[in-house]
PDB file of C-alpha atoms in Angstrom:
ATOM      1  CA  MET A   1     -33.688 -28.164 -37.287  1.00 48.00           C
ATOM      2  CA  LYS A   2     -30.984 -26.989 -34.764  1.00 51.00           C
ATOM      3  CA  ALA A   3     -33.471 -24.493 -33.242  1.00 51.00           C
ATOM      4  CA  CYS A   4     -36.043 -27.764 -32.637  1.00 47.00           C
ATOM      5  CA  LEU A   5     -33.068 -29.917 -31.157  1.00 46.00           C
ATOM      6  CA  VAL A   6     -32.069 -27.221 -28.901  1.00 43.00           C
ATOM      7  CA  PHE A   7     -35.917 -26.804 -27.669  1.00 50.00           C
ATOM      8  CA  VAL A   8     -36.098 -30.567 -27.107  1.00 48.00           C
ATOM      9  CA  LEU A   9     -32.837 -30.671 -24.772  1.00 47.00           C
ATOM     10  CA  LEU A  10     -34.489 -27.490 -23.346  1.00 51.00           C
ATOM     11  CA  ALA A  11     -37.470 -29.599 -22.366  1.00 57.00           C
ATOM     12  CA  LEU A  12     -35.724 -32.146 -21.016  1.00 54.00           C
ATOM     13  CA  LEU A  13     -33.487 -30.006 -19.083  1.00 53.00           C
ATOM     14  CA  GLY A  14     -36.672 -28.556 -17.526  1.00 57.00           C
ATOM     15  CA  ALA A  15     -38.390 -31.936 -16.773  1.00 54.00           C
ATOM     16  CA  VAL A  16     -35.405 -32.467 -14.484  1.00 49.00           C
ATOM     17  CA  ALA A  17     -35.993 -29.223 -12.606  1.00 53.00           C
ATOM     18  CA  ALA A  18     -39.327 -29.762 -12.342  1.00 51.00           C
ATOM     19  CA  PHE A  19     -38.654 -33.210 -11.084  1.00 47.00           C
ATOM     20  CA  HIS A  20     -36.565 -31.558  -8.273  1.00 46.00           C
ATOM     21  CA  LYS A  21     -39.606 -29.312  -7.156  1.00 52.00           C
ATOM     22  CA  VAL A  22     -41.799 -32.356  -7.102  1.00 50.00           C
ATOM     23  CA  ALA A  23     -39.077 -34.523  -5.389  1.00 50.00           C
ATOM     24  CA  PRO A  24     -36.556 -32.329  -3.656  1.00 48.00           C
ATOM     25  CA  GLU A  25     -35.463 -35.458  -1.613  1.00 47.00           C
ATOM     26  CA  VAL A  26     -33.916 -36.734  -4.807  1.00 43.00           C
ATOM     27  CA  ASP A  27     -30.102 -35.488  -4.622  1.00 41.00           C
ATOM     28  CA  ASP A  28     -28.430 -37.024  -7.523  1.00 41.00           C
ATOM     29  CA  ILE A  29     -30.437 -36.519 -10.894  1.00 41.00           C
ATOM     30  CA  SER A  30     -28.557 -36.369 -14.265  1.00 41.00           C
ATOM     31  CA  LEU A  31     -29.507 -36.689 -17.896  1.00 39.00           C
ATOM     32  CA  PRO A  32     -28.673 -39.829 -19.351  1.00 40.00           C
ATOM     33  CA  ALA A  33     -25.563 -39.713 -21.831  1.00 38.00           C
ATOM     34  CA  ALA A  34     -27.843 -40.503 -24.746  1.00 38.00           C
ATOM     35  CA  THR A  35     -29.633 -36.914 -24.270  1.00 37.00           C
ATOM     36  CA  HIS A  36     -26.563 -35.190 -26.407  1.00 35.00           C
ATOM     37  CA  VAL A  37     -28.292 -33.402 -28.901  1.00 35.00           C
ATOM     38  CA  SER A  38     -26.760 -35.625 -31.613  1.00 32.00           C
ATOM     39  CA  ALA A  39     -28.883 -38.368 -30.092  1.00 36.00           C
ATOM     40  CA  LEU A  40     -31.903 -36.720 -30.526  1.00 38.00           C
ATOM     41  CA  ARG A  41     -31.973 -36.820 -34.469  1.00 37.00           C
ATOM     42  CA  GLY A  42     -34.204 -39.029 -36.244  1.00 42.00           C
ATOM     43  CA  GLY A  43     -37.302 -38.007 -34.119  1.00 43.00           C
ATOM     44  CA  LYS A  44     -36.880 -40.440 -31.543  1.00 47.00           C
ATOM     45  CA  LEU A  45     -36.240 -39.340 -27.960  1.00 50.00           C
ATOM     46  CA  PRO A  46     -33.495 -41.159 -25.756  1.00 50.00           C
ATOM     47  CA  TRP A  47     -35.871 -42.671 -23.365  1.00 49.00           C
ATOM     48  CA  ASN A  48     -33.741 -44.714 -21.239  1.00 51.00           C
ATOM     49  CA  ALA A  49     -35.737 -46.507 -17.859  1.00 51.00           C
ATOM     50  CA  PRO A  50     -34.238 -43.786 -15.056  1.00 56.00           C
ATOM     51  CA  PHE A  51     -34.881 -40.765 -17.011  1.00 61.00           C
ATOM     52  CA  ARG A  52     -38.360 -42.460 -18.376  1.00 62.00           C
ATOM     53  CA  GLY A  53     -39.451 -43.043 -14.774  1.00 72.00           C
ATOM     54  CA  MET A  54     -38.663 -39.240 -13.436  1.00 85.00           C
ATOM     55  CA  VAL A  55     -40.529 -37.849 -16.530  1.00 90.00           C
ATOM     56  CA  CYS A  56     -43.251 -40.437 -16.437  1.00 92.00           C
ATOM     57  CA  LYS A  57     -43.832 -39.350 -12.742  1.00 92.00           C
ATOM     58  CA  LEU A  58     -44.223 -35.705 -13.391  1.00 94.00           C
ATOM     59  CA  PRO A  59     -48.060 -34.516 -13.226  1.00 96.00           C
ATOM     60  CA  PRO A  60     -49.739 -32.907 -16.177  1.00 96.00           C
ATOM     61  CA  HIS A  61     -48.534 -29.303 -16.609  1.00 95.00           C
ATOM     62  CA  THR A  62     -50.666 -26.598 -18.767  1.00 95.00           C
ATOM     63  CA  GLY A  63     -47.871 -24.009 -18.342  1.00 95.00           C
ATOM     64  CA  PRO A  64     -48.591 -20.190 -18.256  1.00 96.00           C
ATOM     65  CA  CYS A  65     -49.250 -19.745 -21.879  1.00 96.00           C
ATOM     66  CA  LYS A  66     -52.692 -19.209 -23.160  1.00 95.00           C
ATOM     67  CA  ALA A  67     -53.004 -21.636 -26.415  1.00 95.00           C
ATOM     68  CA  ALA A  68     -55.260 -24.661 -25.837  1.00 96.00           C
ATOM     69  CA  PHE A  69     -53.697 -27.863 -27.422  1.00 97.00           C
ATOM     70  CA  TRP A  70     -54.911 -31.374 -26.500  1.00 97.00           C
ATOM     71  CA  ARG A  71     -51.497 -33.608 -25.411  1.00 98.00           C
ATOM     72  CA  PHE A  72     -51.619 -36.798 -23.304  1.00 97.00           C
ATOM     73  CA  TYR A  73     -49.365 -37.128 -20.193  1.00 96.00           C
ATOM     74  CA  TYR A  74     -48.948 -40.262 -18.054  1.00 95.00           C
ATOM     75  CA  ASN A  75     -50.900 -40.580 -15.066  1.00 95.00           C
ATOM     76  CA  ALA A  76     -48.329 -42.807 -12.834  1.00 92.00           C
ATOM     77  CA  ALA A  77     -51.321 -43.312 -10.048  1.00 92.00           C
ATOM     78  CA  GLU A  78     -53.561 -44.986 -12.572  1.00 92.00           C
ATOM     79  CA  GLY A  79     -50.741 -46.519 -14.817  1.00 92.00           C
ATOM     80  CA  VAL A  80     -52.485 -44.944 -18.095  1.00 94.00           C
ATOM     81  CA  CYS A  81     -52.157 -42.153 -20.633  1.00 96.00           C
ATOM     82  CA  GLN A  82     -54.605 -39.250 -20.135  1.00 97.00           C
ATOM     83  CA  PRO A  83     -55.436 -36.272 -22.331  1.00 98.00           C
ATOM     84  CA  PHE A  84     -54.765 -32.861 -20.690  1.00 97.00           C
ATOM     85  CA  LEU A  85     -54.906 -29.066 -22.248  1.00 97.00           C
ATOM     86  CA  TYR A  86     -51.312 -27.431 -22.891  1.00 97.00           C
ATOM     87  CA  GLY A  87     -51.068 -23.814 -22.983  1.00 96.00           C
ATOM     88  CA  GLY A  88     -48.055 -24.289 -25.243  1.00 95.00           C
ATOM     89  CA  CYS A  89     -45.137 -23.517 -23.305  1.00 95.00           C
ATOM     90  CA  GLN A  90     -42.755 -24.653 -20.152  1.00 92.00           C
ATOM     91  CA  SER A  91     -43.717 -28.335 -20.616  1.00 92.00           C
ATOM     92  CA  ASN A  92     -42.432 -30.430 -18.290  1.00 92.00           C
ATOM     93  CA  GLY A  93     -41.501 -33.558 -20.044  1.00 91.00           C
ATOM     94  CA  ASN A  94     -44.917 -35.485 -19.410  1.00 95.00           C
ATOM     95  CA  ASN A  95     -46.301 -34.363 -22.364  1.00 95.00           C
ATOM     96  CA  PHE A  96     -46.963 -36.219 -25.687  1.00 96.00           C
ATOM     97  CA  GLU A  97     -48.886 -35.260 -29.056  1.00 96.00           C
ATOM     98  CA  THR A  98     -50.235 -38.532 -29.479  1.00 96.00           C
ATOM     99  CA  ILE A  99     -51.158 -41.290 -26.980  1.00 96.00           C
ATOM    100  CA  GLU A 100     -49.069 -43.477 -28.528  1.00 95.00           C
ATOM    101  CA  GLN A 101     -46.203 -41.493 -28.071  1.00 94.00           C
ATOM    102  CA  CYS A 102     -46.911 -41.463 -24.343  1.00 94.00           C
ATOM    103  CA  LYS A 103     -47.392 -45.290 -24.358  1.00 93.00           C
ATOM    104  CA  GLN A 104     -44.205 -45.625 -25.847  1.00 91.00           C
ATOM    105  CA  ALA A 105     -42.174 -43.414 -23.630  1.00 90.00           C
ATOM    106  CA  CYS A 106     -44.182 -44.335 -20.452  1.00 90.00           C
ATOM    107  CA  GLY A 107     -46.018 -47.492 -21.220  1.00 84.00           C
ATOM    108  CA  ASP A 108     -49.547 -48.467 -19.795  1.00 74.00           C
ATOM    109  CA  LYS A 109     -50.508 -50.630 -17.295  1.00 70.00           C
ATOM    110  CA  GLN A 110     -51.685 -53.745 -19.295  1.00 50.00           C
ATOM    111  CA  HIS A 111     -48.016 -54.127 -20.219  1.00 46.00           C
ATOM    112  CA  PHE A 112     -46.889 -53.888 -16.775  1.00 43.00           C
ATOM    113  CA  PRO A 113     -45.715 -57.230 -15.371  1.00 47.00           C
ATOM    114  CA  ILE A 114     -47.415 -58.637 -12.395  1.00 47.00           C
ATOM    115  CA  ARG A 115     -45.597 -58.312  -9.120  1.00 53.00           C
ATOM    116  CA  PRO A 116     -45.225 -61.074  -6.976  1.00 55.00           C
ATOM    117  CA  ARG A 117     -47.039 -61.100  -3.742  1.00 55.00           C
ATOM    118  CA  PRO A 118     -44.690 -60.193  -0.558  1.00 62.00           C
ATOM    119  CA  TYR A 119     -43.622 -63.565   1.273  1.00 65.00           C
ATOM    120  CA  GLY A 120     -46.046 -64.328   3.736  1.00 67.00           C
ATOM    121  CA  GLN A 121     -48.731 -62.461   2.182  1.00 62.00           C
ATOM    122  CA  PRO A 122     -52.041 -64.559   2.121  1.00 64.00           C
ATOM    123  CA  ARG A 123     -53.124 -65.200  -1.411  1.00 60.00           C
ATOM    124  CA  MET A 124     -56.474 -63.352  -2.415  1.00 59.00           C
ATOM    125  CA  GLN A 125     -59.634 -65.732  -2.863  1.00 58.00           C
ATOM    126  CA  ALA A 126     -61.959 -64.778  -5.786  1.00 51.00           C
TER     127      ALA A 126
END
């Protein structure tokens, strides 16, 4: 059990490192307090809003290993969870075993509120 918890924690840390590669202009990224190992018990990850936003914006990452597992990642541009092939190691965090886990962690476009139009923008005509 401890090995699994350590693996999950390392995966979360890897996601932060991968995010720095994708968005180097972001200076201050830290893990949320809830990512302490004791918070990972019970099978649920501590997805708080700032960390979830970072992970969900990462691209799918197959990794260098040669296995082939179907997983799901959140496609931030489309606003939906999509399948991809995962090699079995070095996940960046945007990697979920089921589409339900992906939606729970990152959401999907049907749950996003409609943003109000900026002041002064004309309404779209149907």
